[in-house]
Amino acid sequence: MKTKKEILKIVSLLIGLVAITFSGINWYIGIAAWIAPVFLLLYTRKAKWYEMFIFFILISISGGISQTCNNLMNMPAVNISNGISYGILTVIPYIIDRLLYKKKDKFYYSLIFPVSIALIEFVASKAIGTWGSIAHTQYKFNVLIQLVSLTGIYGIWFIVSWFASVVNWIIENNAERRIIFKGTIIYSSIFLFILLFGVLQIKTLGSAEKTVKVATVLSETNIHQIMHEEAEAFAKLAEDNTIEVPARIFSDSLSINNLVKRIYNASQQNAKIIVWNETALILNKDKKKELISEIQSICAKQKVYVLLSFLEESEEQNKKPFNNISILVSPEKEILFEYKKSFLHPTAEAPMVNKGDFELPVAQTQYGIVGSVICSDLDIQNYIKQAGKKSVDILLVPAFDWAGITPLHSQMASLQAIQFGFLLVRSNGMGLSAIYDDRGNNLSSLNTFTSDDKIMYGEVPIQSRQTFYTRVGDILIYVCMVFLIVMIVKRFIKKGSGV
């Protein structure tokens, strides 16, 4: 018969598993992100090592369930891989805590778990970007997410996981009221400071001296459908780069003309910056030249900036057949930059599309410094830091999502605007198009799953700010590294002395 403690341990595990599943990217329920680590720590701090292995298996299953929305190609192997990688990344901080944390130690030991969490998220972001970050679950908690302008997204996961560690520390020291009081005051004071900072940051959002009307212009081209219908042709192109791209894959004249008309219509409504969605067209070499010439004429006539975004036939020898690019054209007919997407979807794009050089392009315009990346480029933390370093005022982001990651992917993007202090225009061919200011406020939005409109407008402030995070970078991570090293050394010294 199981003891009361064993039953409580199992119940804690079950509650934690349910909560962590619903905090995963399929649902991203904010309160679940706070609940999960509280109960999972209650389990792991009492678990034997074979039970930690069971814990890993269960967390991997949870990850396989809660991460399916980002599996664009619906490949079972991707779900399995996502689940296992999620399990590894999630369990490591619990193992570190299990190794270094001891009951009834001083309050600063409660930092072991959140420090480990922050470090693992930092390492993971190098490979998979910001996908899966708990910071995104707090999207609706606008006061809290202002913290990312100080610490980056890692600060959100740190404060959430520290709460779980503090709760467990209080439970373990329940007989020592004086000690509990001190620990509670420390965490509460820091949390209240964070909320106060968030309130002040939102309240101090001033009205910009200048504004500009922006439009996102969407096309009928459904790149997912084309890839499905032409799967055999694309597979051959991926295998042999000498094969000519079939003419039927390229956009027809009607699709091109419709998109050009929408540019003209948007300019007639006094939009001064017009942004296409990602892969709005698929063009061969000749059509690209014709289109750019036509757009240059419209820009000169209507005095507008237009960011084109399309899949083009590659002109490079011995390269993959396509480039996913964006081109910014000025009212003076000048091509201010031509950019190639750098972070490609591993299964949908990487086999057929040439990768860019991870250099964020910028141009000085009459509406400030304008930069651009394409869709998933925005998820790469180290890459988007360039926008802050280059003092980008407005970041233009052509995108193309799918139902499973709508509206999540656009909401994720809003945190980048807060972190690096720019205005974000995300033009999305499938899913949520949105404009966010540098506090993450949604100024305008259009969801293709609920609306047939092809143009979205927004009057946006011309202002940017250099955030603390832009200036100092990942100082939180460096402090966490030092702290963890000190705690490891301290634990080994204790162990060596027999304490």
CSV table of C-alpha atoms in Angstrom, one decimal, residues 41 44-45 92-102 109-110 112-114 116 165:
chain,number,residue,atom,x,y,z
A,41,LEU,CA,9.5,20.3,-8.6
A,44,THR,CA,11.5,15.7,-8.8
A,45,ARG,CA,12.9,16.9,-5.5
A,92,ILE,CA,17.9,19.0,-17.7
A,93,PRO,CA,17.1,21.9,-15.3
A,94,TYR,CA,15.2,19.5,-13.0
A,95,ILE,CA,18.2,17.2,-13.0
A,96,ILE,CA,20.6,20.1,-12.2
A,97,ASP,CA,18.3,21.2,-9.4
A,98,ARG,CA,18.1,17.6,-8.2
A,99,LEU,CA,21.9,17.4,-8.0
A,100,LEU,CA,22.6,20.8,-6.4
A,101,TYR,CA,19.6,21.6,-4.3
A,102,LYS,CA,19.3,20.4,-0.7
A,109,TYR,CA,19.6,28.0,-3.3
A,110,SER,CA,16.1,28.6,-4.7
A,112,ILE,CA,19.4,27.0,-8.9
A,113,PHE,CA,16.3,26.0,-10.8
A,114,PRO,CA,15.5,29.3,-12.5
A,116,SER,CA,19.3,26.4,-15.0
A,165,SER,CA,11.3,27.2,-6.7
